[in-house]
Amino acid sequence: MNWQRTTAALIAAGALMLPALAQAQDAKPFKLGIVTFLSGAAAGPFGVPARNAAELIVEALNSGSVPAPYAGKKGINGMPLETTIVDEAGGTTKQVTEYRNLAERAGVDAVIGYISSGDCLAIAPLADELKKLTIFFDCGTPRIFEDASYKYLFRTGGTATMDNLAAARYLLKKKADVKSVAGINQNYAWGHDSWNDFKASMQTLKKDVKFATEQFPKLGAGQYGTEISALLVASPDVIHSSLWGGDMEAFVLQGTARGAFDKRTLILTAGESAMHRLAGQIPDGTIIGARGPHGDFAPKSELNDWFRKAYEARFNTPPTYPSYKMAQALLGLKAATEKAAGDQASRPTDEAIVKAFEGLTFTAPSGEVHMKLGKGHQAIQEIAYGTFKRENGKATLVDVVRYPAECVNPPEGVKSMDWLTGGLKGAKCD
Amino acid sequence: MQQLVAILIDGTIYFSWLFIVSLGLTLIYGVMKILNIAHGSFYALGAYAAASAVGAWFAAGLPAAGSYLLLAVCGLAIGAAIGFAVERGLLRRMYGRDEVVMILVTYAVFLILEDVIKLVWGVNPYLAYQPYTALGRIAIGGIGFAVYDLILLALALAMGFAAWFTLNRTRYGRLLLVVIHDREISSAMGINVARMFTVTFTIGAMLGALGGAVAAPGISVVPGIGVDIIVLAFAVSVIGGLGSVAGAAIGALIVGLTRAAAIHLVPEVELFVIYAVMAIVLAFRPEGLFGRPAARKI
């Protein structure tokens, strides 16, 4: 009888599906709040590339298409990722409210986000207050874990100290006879921290160097004519800048047009994020950084090859360092959660994830990341610098030098500025 | 000496940029008593339109000379379109309301236009550097200056002269001065005040957008550029006296020179000095340097 056959087939199919159904019921989604600039000046160079990377990685994790060492389990420990993306624009007060909304109303399991150092400083205490697992993926101020310690907060990206000490080391390797340097950095936490770290690094590594002028234009100034004149009048050998986004592009554009970089070396510590867009304007010989071994500096690996290829195929542009740093944070969370879960299929407790995350070493498209500072909550990794060279109209990097993490980061328990001014004791550069 | 020359030139270049933008703002306030926050968006729209057009111009391999005309046409055209639409479509229905209401209305327009810009152009920066670099540079006192910036200075002076000439030497300008003095009496005397408002607001918007269009080649056109300029333009207009063309010129010159001196001599106080000057002027002349104390109407 047909109906008997049909019934039997349905029962058999149902029996076969039972384990799958049970697994689906077990696999409650892992809710993730992602905070990045979707509007304002930081959206184009940082926020949107980070958002793009988040979308790409989350989809790939959920479909299980991320290669080794993440090829084993789909999502995070079998739990599919569900994301809520929030715009970081609007200032710290708004971000505090948005964070509370994510933690208390949306009930996310974890928050990954924050590009602005100001936002990071405001959110850090909230993470512990609300006991919400939080990962800072990009902001650079070293003050987060040097001025306080947090249980639920982690940062998977390096600090501004690493960027600027490595810049100083690279500069002196390339140009040992440098006599004077000047700085142009934005007038907020990031710009001041970057310049102070670079200045302290130079004072330690080359005591007789002179500081010609220190310019701090406001964020989003757009017009740098007067600052460029001040730099030209001061006539330093080297100009250091941590400008980013539209500010960096405008400064490079205006400075190049006025010949400001004809006889002096320009250092752009965040230059990689606009290197390809500005291929026609950045002068050859400019020293370029990527805030870690990201983007064009990323070492060859199966994971990196997959990431670059997938990103370029989807967004028609190579991933820059904010994309790498977002991918790093997501994979760090996956690595820590799965380490905490062990063989269990269920979601580990927050305490267990925190414990697993502390001191963790995990792999990202830009290489190995070690959670070594801030009692295991702050990442360190190697960093690379290179020299810009235009070849056939395309931006390339030559003379790339890689510095080990312990060469450009202070030892655990030592504040960055104390370490820089105290002679870089314990730095391991070999 | 080199530093003094640099301060003077930098100050006047900054003046030219500020003046072109502030002129439209102060004109609209002078005639219509509207503090037009949306002026920042007009600037941004001009910059985006110019950057897109110039990008397409050079992508098509057309000669650099034509791009300068394109910049001006883009700024003026988008300014005219958006200015006319905002005045006719929205502001006309609000006249007679309190000045604070008008600020809120133009602020709402500003927020809407900021999102429209994001919808149309996205969040990635736009570069239109070719007109800026094509003119090369000139050395003054041993320091290289972009010729384009010096041409902007000439443009600002020409616009200042044109504004003065129109207001003081043409029939339309004189009628406008009458409206500025007393709009009710002007209306009673047969002047079509509503039409004057439309024309003034449209011209003001065109000046704002032109400011953005001519600034675009030297900057990276990014979301948010309208916010920064409107704050500065207000400072300039308040120093000079809201509604006064001469005031906008002097205000822009004071801000430009003070800022340049600060950056060269004490860079830490760059932002402080602009608002310190504004505070000092307001303390002694609340109506601004060129503003006229108005009798309170009962």
XYZ file of C-alpha atoms in Angstrom:
728
model
C 0.000 0.000 0.000
C 1.222 3.386 -0.962
C 0.223 5.160 2.239
C 1.935 2.469 4.307
C 5.122 2.951 2.333
C 4.877 6.692 2.646
C 4.284 6.495 6.391
C 7.203 4.126 6.839
C 9.438 6.399 4.803
C 8.407 9.413 6.848
C 9.068 7.563 10.130
C 12.431 6.436 8.841
C 13.313 9.952 7.697
C 12.121 11.333 11.019
C 14.286 8.854 12.888
C 17.270 9.853 10.791
C 16.628 13.521 11.427
C 16.224 13.199 15.184
C 19.910 13.615 16.038
C 20.136 16.576 13.696
C 17.081 18.159 15.288
C 18.462 17.568 18.730
C 21.734 19.168 17.668
C 19.882 22.138 16.195
C 18.000 22.606 19.462
C 21.280 22.430 21.396
C 22.959 24.906 19.100
C 21.459 28.062 20.518
C 22.896 31.021 18.668
C 25.864 32.897 20.074
C 24.705 36.505 20.008
C 27.376 39.013 19.171
C 27.227 42.803 19.313
C 29.593 44.425 16.830
C 30.406 48.106 17.203
C 32.244 49.932 14.437
C 31.981 53.263 12.645
C 29.263 53.128 9.996
C 29.076 56.898 9.595
C 31.412 59.849 10.035
C 34.980 60.247 8.836
C 36.218 56.970 10.355
C 33.615 54.848 8.544
C 35.300 54.723 5.135
C 38.865 53.851 6.096
C 38.188 51.828 9.257
C 34.589 51.177 10.205
C 33.249 49.757 6.972
C 36.291 47.542 6.198
C 35.930 46.169 9.746
C 32.187 45.625 9.280
C 32.844 43.897 5.957
C 35.353 41.577 7.588
C 32.897 40.822 10.394
C 30.202 39.856 7.900
C 32.604 37.713 5.919
C 34.082 35.887 8.906
C 30.735 35.358 10.651
C 29.198 33.870 7.509
C 32.243 31.716 6.896
C 32.290 30.496 10.502
C 28.588 29.658 10.362
C 29.020 27.724 7.134
C 32.220 26.095 8.362
C 34.308 27.362 5.457
C 37.136 28.996 7.429
C 40.297 26.942 6.863
C 42.626 25.500 9.491
C 43.044 25.907 12.371
C 39.330 26.841 12.490
C 38.016 24.162 10.156
C 36.681 21.902 12.905
C 33.472 23.319 14.348
C 30.915 25.560 12.702
C 30.104 28.949 14.258
C 31.583 29.121 17.738
C 31.732 25.667 19.270
C 28.840 24.642 17.033
C 26.716 27.658 17.985
C 25.786 29.775 14.965
C 26.751 33.414 15.319
C 24.017 36.040 15.286
C 25.206 39.614 15.003
C 23.814 43.011 15.881
C 25.876 45.771 14.286
C 25.935 49.184 15.965
C 27.354 52.477 14.644
C 30.255 53.768 16.744
C 29.670 57.372 15.663
C 28.120 59.885 18.026
C 30.574 60.215 20.899
C 31.281 58.380 24.123
C 27.984 59.185 25.866
C 26.030 57.609 23.027
C 28.362 54.614 22.989
C 27.867 53.981 26.684
C 24.098 53.902 26.086
C 24.467 51.676 23.039
C 26.695 49.292 24.990
C 24.135 49.045 27.791
C 21.447 48.382 25.182
C 23.486 45.562 23.683
C 24.305 44.020 27.039
C 21.004 44.462 28.836
C 18.277 44.703 26.186
C 19.605 42.754 23.235
C 21.186 40.261 25.637
C 24.259 39.622 23.502
C 26.762 37.006 24.667
C 29.721 39.206 23.791
C 30.583 42.588 22.307
C 33.376 43.109 19.794
C 34.159 46.641 18.815
C 35.574 50.125 19.187
C 38.004 51.925 16.974
C 38.202 55.168 18.909
C 40.496 55.231 21.941
C 38.065 57.601 23.626
C 35.242 55.089 23.248
C 37.445 52.281 24.567
C 38.341 54.266 27.679
C 34.632 54.917 28.311
C 33.456 51.348 27.690
C 36.219 49.507 29.605
C 34.784 49.923 33.134
C 31.290 49.085 31.879
C 32.401 45.652 30.692
C 33.194 44.612 34.243
C 30.232 46.452 35.733
C 27.818 44.556 33.474
C 29.986 41.402 33.482
C 29.821 41.271 29.690
C 32.535 39.599 27.690
C 33.971 42.426 25.571
C 36.750 42.494 23.002
C 38.343 45.708 21.767
C 39.578 45.018 18.258
C 41.293 48.210 17.157
C 41.701 51.170 19.532
C 45.336 51.853 20.350
C 45.704 53.662 23.656
C 47.922 51.633 26.011
C 46.139 53.137 29.001
C 43.337 50.538 28.959
C 45.244 47.801 30.775
C 48.066 49.934 32.139
C 45.883 52.156 34.297
C 43.434 49.453 35.395
C 42.739 45.751 35.167
C 39.545 44.149 33.940
C 38.129 40.662 34.113
C 35.679 40.581 31.207
C 37.578 42.848 28.835
C 40.184 41.762 26.266
C 41.997 43.532 23.459
C 43.174 41.410 20.552
C 45.011 44.230 18.739
C 48.310 45.876 19.682
C 48.780 49.299 21.269
C 50.053 52.572 19.853
C 53.316 51.959 21.739
C 54.152 49.047 19.468
C 53.360 51.090 16.351
C 55.574 53.989 17.296
C 58.522 52.173 18.816
C 58.675 49.993 15.702
C 58.457 53.142 13.543
C 61.424 54.636 15.424
C 63.439 51.415 15.116
C 62.694 51.206 11.398
C 63.542 54.863 10.827
C 66.922 54.516 12.516
C 67.659 51.352 10.568
C 66.952 53.160 7.306
C 68.283 56.583 8.223
C 70.755 56.320 11.090
C 71.972 59.907 10.660
C 68.584 61.532 11.308
C 69.079 64.812 13.174
C 65.637 66.294 13.620
C 62.059 65.061 13.559
C 58.693 66.785 13.633
C 55.237 65.440 14.296
C 51.750 66.095 12.982
C 49.127 64.122 14.867
C 45.464 64.652 15.629
C 44.463 66.559 18.719
C 42.920 63.731 20.737
C 44.025 60.681 22.729
C 45.289 58.705 19.719
C 47.338 61.537 18.231
C 48.917 62.598 21.519
C 49.662 59.014 22.624
C 51.222 58.232 19.248
C 53.467 61.289 19.238
C 54.476 60.872 22.892
C 55.415 57.234 22.269
C 57.371 58.067 19.117
C 59.141 60.967 20.787
C 60.083 58.895 23.823
C 61.285 56.065 21.559
C 63.491 58.426 19.559
C 64.870 60.066 22.703
C 65.868 56.637 23.989
C 67.215 55.206 20.740
C 69.000 58.357 19.519
C 69.635 60.811 22.294
C 70.899 63.701 20.162
C 67.831 63.920 17.928
C 66.062 67.301 17.891
C 62.304 67.799 17.814
C 61.591 70.571 15.349
C 57.862 71.165 15.815
C 54.831 69.320 17.177
C 51.570 69.955 15.359
C 48.193 68.791 16.674
C 45.461 69.748 14.192
C 41.943 68.943 15.250
C 40.314 65.725 14.113
C 38.720 66.236 10.705
C 40.488 69.561 10.077
C 40.717 68.970 6.315
C 42.934 71.994 5.695
C 46.593 71.540 6.662
C 48.147 74.430 4.744
C 49.331 76.263 7.846
C 50.645 73.119 9.533
C 52.567 72.249 6.363
C 54.105 75.742 6.341
C 55.086 75.301 9.978
C 56.736 71.990 9.089
C 58.543 73.581 6.139
C 59.788 76.471 8.284
C 61.020 74.041 10.964
C 62.619 71.948 8.184
C 63.013 68.590 9.963
C 64.646 65.508 8.379
C 61.627 63.381 9.222
C 57.905 63.984 9.693
C 56.038 61.529 11.910
C 52.281 61.216 11.549
C 49.576 58.963 12.930
C 46.883 60.766 10.922
C 44.297 58.429 9.470
C 41.419 58.411 7.013
C 40.450 61.600 5.243
C 42.842 63.625 7.419
C 45.827 61.577 6.303
C 44.735 61.711 2.676
C 44.258 65.494 2.763
C 47.609 66.021 4.503
C 49.494 63.825 2.030
C 47.740 65.487 -0.901
C 48.451 69.025 0.272
C 51.967 68.257 1.457
C 52.942 66.530 -1.779
C 51.593 69.433 -3.837
C 53.790 71.816 -1.836
C 56.914 69.686 -1.932
C 56.883 69.125 1.828
C 58.189 65.568 1.447
C 60.701 66.175 -1.344
C 63.748 66.303 0.907
C 62.430 64.677 4.049
C 61.112 61.294 5.083
C 57.472 60.907 5.940
C 56.336 58.238 8.408
C 52.671 57.236 8.287
C 52.065 54.779 11.127
C 48.536 54.044 9.849
C 49.469 54.520 6.192
C 48.604 51.038 4.989
C 44.878 51.704 5.363
C 45.004 54.192 2.452
C 48.123 53.021 0.646
C 46.313 51.656 -2.393
C 43.850 54.533 -2.662
C 46.661 57.070 -2.465
C 49.042 55.148 -4.692
C 49.482 58.158 -6.958
C 50.092 60.673 -4.165
C 52.208 59.044 -1.454
C 55.826 59.913 -2.198
C 58.258 57.054 -2.789
C 60.344 56.484 0.318
C 57.491 57.064 2.766
C 57.681 54.723 5.747
C 54.392 52.846 6.076
C 52.917 50.979 9.025
C 49.762 48.902 9.429
C 49.404 48.791 13.227
C 50.655 45.208 13.211
C 51.481 42.588 10.604
C 48.218 43.253 8.806
C 47.125 43.935 5.235
C 50.051 43.860 2.827
C 52.352 42.897 5.709
C 50.420 39.758 6.644
C 52.568 36.604 6.462
C 51.682 33.940 3.931
C 49.467 31.203 5.339
C 46.458 29.160 4.280
C 44.242 31.255 6.551
C 45.566 34.555 5.186
C 45.354 33.415 1.577
C 41.737 32.383 2.117
C 40.883 35.648 3.899
C 42.418 37.904 1.240
C 40.868 35.971 -1.614
C 37.402 35.807 -0.047
C 37.481 39.487 0.925
C 38.651 40.682 -2.483
C 36.102 38.504 -4.258
C 33.272 39.895 -2.174
C 34.222 43.559 -1.768
C 36.406 44.175 -4.854
C 39.223 45.614 -2.762
C 42.027 44.072 -0.725
C 41.445 43.908 3.039
C 43.273 46.628 4.981
C 44.376 46.465 8.591
C 40.990 47.213 10.221
C 39.579 44.176 8.377
C 42.432 42.037 9.670
C 41.961 43.279 13.210
C 38.234 42.523 13.168
C 38.922 39.018 11.834
C 41.510 38.626 14.598
C 39.013 39.539 17.326
C 36.365 37.132 16.014
C 38.810 34.263 15.704
C 40.226 35.032 19.156
C 36.738 34.750 20.630
C 36.182 31.461 18.792
C 39.527 30.073 19.942
C 38.923 31.058 23.580
C 35.337 29.757 23.675
C 36.231 26.445 22.087
C 39.213 26.049 24.390
C 36.887 26.692 27.354
C 34.321 24.219 26.015
C 36.828 21.434 25.473
C 34.894 18.373 24.320
C 31.546 19.712 25.546
C 29.037 20.758 22.895
C 27.318 23.265 25.189
C 28.141 26.935 25.640
C 30.802 27.418 28.302
C 30.187 29.940 31.058
C 31.561 33.465 30.690
C 33.971 32.742 33.533
C 35.289 29.710 31.676
C 35.723 31.723 28.454
C 37.534 34.466 30.361
C 39.847 31.913 31.943
C 40.564 30.312 28.559
C 41.137 33.694 26.891
C 43.687 34.875 29.477
C 47.185 34.217 28.134
C 45.810 32.458 25.058
C 47.863 32.138 21.879
C 45.745 31.902 18.755
C 46.156 32.157 15.011
C 44.767 34.947 12.865
C 45.210 35.830 9.180
C 48.085 38.104 10.289
C 49.864 35.385 12.252
C 50.173 34.346 15.876
C 48.576 36.510 18.546
C 49.667 36.214 22.181
C 47.444 37.511 24.990
C 50.436 38.341 27.152
C 50.043 41.762 28.710
C 47.419 43.173 31.083
C 47.339 39.903 33.053
C 46.640 38.001 29.846
C 44.005 40.392 28.500
C 46.109 42.488 26.103
C 47.461 41.010 22.878
C 50.933 41.380 21.519
C 52.137 40.264 18.132
C 54.943 41.031 15.750
C 54.815 44.216 13.736
C 56.187 45.118 10.344
C 57.188 48.353 8.663
C 58.073 48.943 5.037
C 58.941 51.648 2.549
C 56.436 52.790 -0.035
C 57.371 52.341 -3.670
C 55.150 52.912 -6.676
C 55.640 50.273 -9.342
C 53.707 50.512 -12.600
C 51.283 52.854 -10.878
C 50.609 50.382 -8.083
C 51.476 50.744 -4.417
C 54.089 48.297 -3.154
C 56.155 47.945 -0.002
C 59.882 47.310 -0.093
C 62.538 46.822 2.597
C 59.958 45.264 4.916
C 61.319 44.640 8.402
C 59.465 42.529 10.957
C 59.946 43.121 14.673
C 59.122 40.368 17.194
C 56.338 41.178 19.655
C 58.752 41.274 22.630
C 60.966 43.783 20.798
C 58.281 46.448 20.587
C 56.085 45.766 23.619
C 56.939 46.288 27.287
C 57.218 43.291 29.588
C 54.151 42.405 31.640
C 53.537 44.853 34.493
C 55.617 47.679 33.032
C 53.893 50.807 31.753
C 54.663 51.677 28.144
C 55.953 55.167 28.808
C 58.136 54.013 31.733
C 59.562 51.322 29.485
C 60.239 53.702 26.604
C 61.879 56.336 28.781
C 63.665 53.771 30.943
C 65.818 52.395 28.149
C 63.585 49.591 26.775
C 64.801 47.077 29.345
C 64.000 43.477 28.499
C 63.330 44.118 24.807
C 64.013 40.951 22.825
C 64.758 41.893 19.234
C 66.704 38.883 17.958
C 61.117 86.697 8.728
C 60.357 83.462 6.864
C 57.938 82.574 9.636
C 56.213 85.965 9.445
C 55.764 85.623 5.677
C 54.390 82.118 6.195
C 51.938 83.324 8.852
C 50.649 86.106 6.591
C 50.224 83.864 3.550
C 48.774 80.925 5.489
C 46.387 83.271 7.280
C 45.125 84.815 4.058
C 44.735 81.415 2.350
C 42.673 80.180 5.302
C 40.738 83.457 5.147
C 39.804 82.814 1.520
C 38.367 79.388 2.305
C 36.436 80.615 5.321
C 35.173 83.750 3.605
C 33.746 81.940 0.584
C 31.710 79.693 2.875
C 30.775 82.334 5.457
C 29.581 84.794 2.819
C 26.521 82.700 1.987
C 25.768 82.077 5.660
C 25.923 85.741 6.586
C 23.930 86.816 3.507
C 21.079 84.472 4.403
C 21.071 85.650 8.003
C 21.268 89.315 7.026
C 18.257 89.134 4.741
C 16.146 86.370 6.238
C 17.263 86.257 9.891
C 17.762 82.508 9.543
C 20.807 80.884 11.142
C 21.113 78.288 8.445
C 22.744 75.179 9.929
C 22.061 73.344 6.656
C 24.768 75.565 5.140
C 27.276 72.904 6.230
C 25.423 70.357 4.117
C 25.391 72.696 1.126
C 29.180 72.892 1.468
C 29.423 69.093 1.671
C 27.082 68.590 -1.287
C 29.171 70.990 -3.379
C 32.334 69.115 -2.412
C 30.878 65.685 -3.206
C 29.332 66.794 -6.501
C 32.595 68.439 -7.569
C 34.725 65.468 -6.502
C 32.510 63.037 -8.428
C 32.394 65.218 -11.527
C 36.122 65.923 -11.536
C 36.827 62.225 -11.018
C 34.689 61.373 -14.048
C 36.278 64.236 -16.025
C 39.803 62.935 -15.555
C 38.737 59.314 -15.933
C 37.497 60.289 -19.397
C 40.945 61.714 -20.153
C 39.726 65.285 -20.643
C 42.138 68.230 -20.259
C 42.822 69.652 -16.781
C 41.902 73.204 -17.791
C 38.224 72.358 -18.151
C 38.077 70.845 -14.656
C 38.247 74.298 -13.022
C 35.118 75.423 -14.819
C 33.528 72.094 -13.953
C 34.236 72.685 -10.250
C 32.477 76.046 -10.312
C 29.544 74.811 -12.394
C 29.036 71.791 -10.124
C 29.054 73.884 -6.965
C 26.745 76.543 -8.331
C 24.335 74.064 -9.930
C 23.884 71.799 -6.918
C 23.699 74.818 -4.608
C 20.994 76.403 -6.747
C 18.982 73.196 -6.932
C 19.107 72.342 -3.248
C 18.766 75.967 -2.064
C 15.703 76.555 -4.220
C 14.127 73.257 -3.154
C 14.694 73.854 0.570
C 13.401 77.439 0.473
C 10.364 76.743 -1.668
C 9.586 73.336 -0.251
C 10.145 73.943 3.440
C 11.269 77.307 4.739
C 8.532 79.245 2.938
C 6.004 77.489 5.166
C 7.859 78.527 8.308
C 8.361 82.265 7.861
C 7.208 84.387 10.743
C 8.123 81.713 13.284
C 10.637 82.337 16.018
C 14.330 82.368 15.003
C 14.930 79.355 17.262
C 12.332 77.351 15.321
C 14.141 78.206 12.099
C 17.428 76.986 13.615
C 15.762 73.677 14.478
C 14.243 73.392 11.007
C 17.569 74.008 9.258
C 19.256 71.619 11.705
C 16.744 68.962 10.678
C 17.517 69.685 7.011
C 21.212 69.363 7.842
C 20.716 65.930 9.422
C 18.565 64.733 6.514
C 21.069 65.939 3.931
C 23.954 64.305 5.811
C 22.161 60.971 5.451
C 21.254 61.693 1.830
C 24.953 62.262 1.147
C 25.778 58.905 2.726
C 23.061 57.190 0.702
C 24.270 58.692 -2.564
C 28.043 58.708 -2.114
C 28.608 56.112 0.614
C 31.195 56.547 3.346
C 34.426 56.129 1.409
C 36.540 59.249 0.871
C 36.511 60.895 -2.552
C 39.646 62.423 -4.021
C 39.676 65.047 -6.770
C 43.273 66.178 -6.440
C 44.111 66.744 -10.110
C 43.035 70.419 -10.298
C 45.004 71.062 -7.082
C 48.259 69.508 -8.228
C 48.057 70.453 -11.927
C 48.833 74.108 -11.221
C 52.061 73.277 -9.418
C 53.605 75.381 -6.681
C 55.370 78.659 -6.208
C 58.108 79.477 -3.693
C 57.521 82.529 -1.513
C 60.122 83.314 1.117
C 61.678 79.911 0.525
C 58.429 78.048 1.232
C 56.423 76.270 -1.444
C 52.752 77.195 -1.748
C 50.191 75.528 -4.002
C 49.202 77.900 -6.813
C 45.646 76.594 -6.485
C 45.423 77.994 -2.935
C 46.549 81.404 -4.161
C 43.911 81.322 -6.891
C 41.305 80.633 -4.202
C 42.473 83.804 -2.511
C 41.849 85.753 -5.725
C 38.432 84.080 -6.017
C 37.509 85.069 -2.462
C 38.503 88.683 -3.098
C 36.527 88.704 -6.357
C 33.489 87.296 -4.583
C 33.796 89.837 -1.803
C 33.944 92.651 -4.367
C 30.995 91.193 -6.281
C 28.926 91.013 -3.079
C 29.790 94.601 -2.167
C 29.065 95.822 -5.710
C 25.757 93.980 -5.938
C 24.542 95.256 -2.566
C 25.636 98.845 -3.029
C 25.613 99.534 -6.744
C 22.739 97.581 -8.219
C 18.981 97.992 -7.972
C 18.523 94.485 -6.646
C 21.153 95.081 -4.005
C 19.529 98.270 -2.819
C 16.176 96.567 -2.598
C 17.863 93.846 -0.589
C 19.309 96.425 1.798
C 15.824 97.796 2.277
C 14.536 94.318 3.107
C 17.434 93.809 5.523
C 16.567 97.088 7.217
C 12.849 96.411 7.610
C 11.029 93.628 5.853
C 7.529 94.797 6.871
C 7.965 98.302 5.474
C 9.604 96.825 2.342
C 6.590 94.650 1.818
C 4.283 97.627 2.334
C 6.283 99.593 -0.248
C 5.612 96.943 -2.879
C 8.839 94.964 -2.758
C 8.207 91.269 -3.388
C 9.860 90.090 -0.186
C 8.967 86.416 -0.748
C 10.792 86.427 -4.069
C 13.747 88.255 -2.529
C 13.907 85.510 0.097
C 13.925 82.761 -2.514
C 16.648 84.470 -4.537
C 18.753 85.258 -1.467
C 18.511 81.773 -0.003
C 19.345 80.203 -3.355
C 22.365 82.484 -3.830
C 23.476 81.777 -0.251
C 23.220 78.035 -0.876
C 25.144 78.433 -4.150
C 27.949 80.218 -2.288
C 28.077 77.449 0.335
C 28.191 74.715 -2.309
C 30.751 76.666 -4.334
C 32.916 76.823 -1.208
C 32.755 73.042 -0.969
C 33.378 72.560 -4.680
C 36.522 74.690 -4.784
C 37.810 73.195 -1.512
C 37.292 69.609 -2.782
C 40.512 69.266 -4.829
C 42.679 70.071 -1.801
C 40.954 67.812 0.688
C 39.677 64.281 1.030
C 35.900 64.511 0.725
C 34.548 62.441 3.605
C 31.315 62.214 5.594
C 31.185 64.899 8.263
C 33.007 67.716 6.461
C 29.849 69.823 6.706
C 29.864 69.706 10.501
C 33.357 71.110 10.854
C 32.855 73.964 8.442
C 29.563 75.157 9.884
C 31.087 75.612 13.341
C 33.954 77.650 11.908
C 31.662 79.653 9.653
C 29.496 80.566 12.640
C 32.547 81.695 14.565
C 33.616 83.867 11.626
C 30.142 85.349 11.180
C 29.702 86.034 14.883
C 33.074 87.785 15.108
C 32.292 89.980 12.116
C 28.648 90.503 12.969
C 25.980 88.206 11.569
C 24.503 89.577 8.377
C 27.426 91.825 7.438
C 29.493 91.037 4.326
C 32.360 93.235 5.508
C 32.047 91.550 8.886
C 32.385 88.102 7.313
C 35.528 89.275 5.514
C 37.126 90.785 8.617
C 35.994 87.853 10.759
C 37.533 85.354 8.339
C 40.751 87.380 8.152
C 41.032 87.617 11.943
C 40.400 83.896 12.376
C 42.792 83.013 9.537
C 45.670 85.143 10.800
C 45.206 84.316 14.480
C 45.053 80.613 13.740
C 48.124 80.783 11.486
C 50.090 82.656 14.143
C 49.073 80.114 16.775
C 50.065 77.120 14.633
C 53.479 78.613 13.885
C 54.224 79.933 17.357
C 52.164 77.973 19.918
C 50.551 75.003 18.115
C 48.836 73.730 21.282
C 46.419 76.679 21.327
C 45.292 76.480 17.699
C 41.652 75.729 18.469
C 41.554 77.816 21.602
C 42.554 81.070 19.898
C 39.681 81.014 17.390
C 37.070 80.779 20.113
C 39.009 83.055 22.448
C 38.837 85.781 19.786
C 35.120 85.099 19.408
C 34.569 85.334 23.160
C 36.528 88.595 23.440
C 34.623 90.186 20.555
C 31.287 89.085 21.990
C 32.241 90.390 25.438
C 32.847 93.899 24.110
C 30.586 93.967 21.055
C 27.825 91.368 21.410
C 26.545 92.249 17.938
C 29.971 91.486 16.382
C 32.527 93.888 14.928
C 30.322 95.070 12.072
C 26.888 94.247 13.455
C 24.527 97.089 14.239
C 22.778 97.175 17.598
C 19.084 96.714 16.823
C 16.307 98.548 18.623
C 13.945 96.112 20.236
C 10.558 96.102 18.577
C 7.566 95.987 20.859
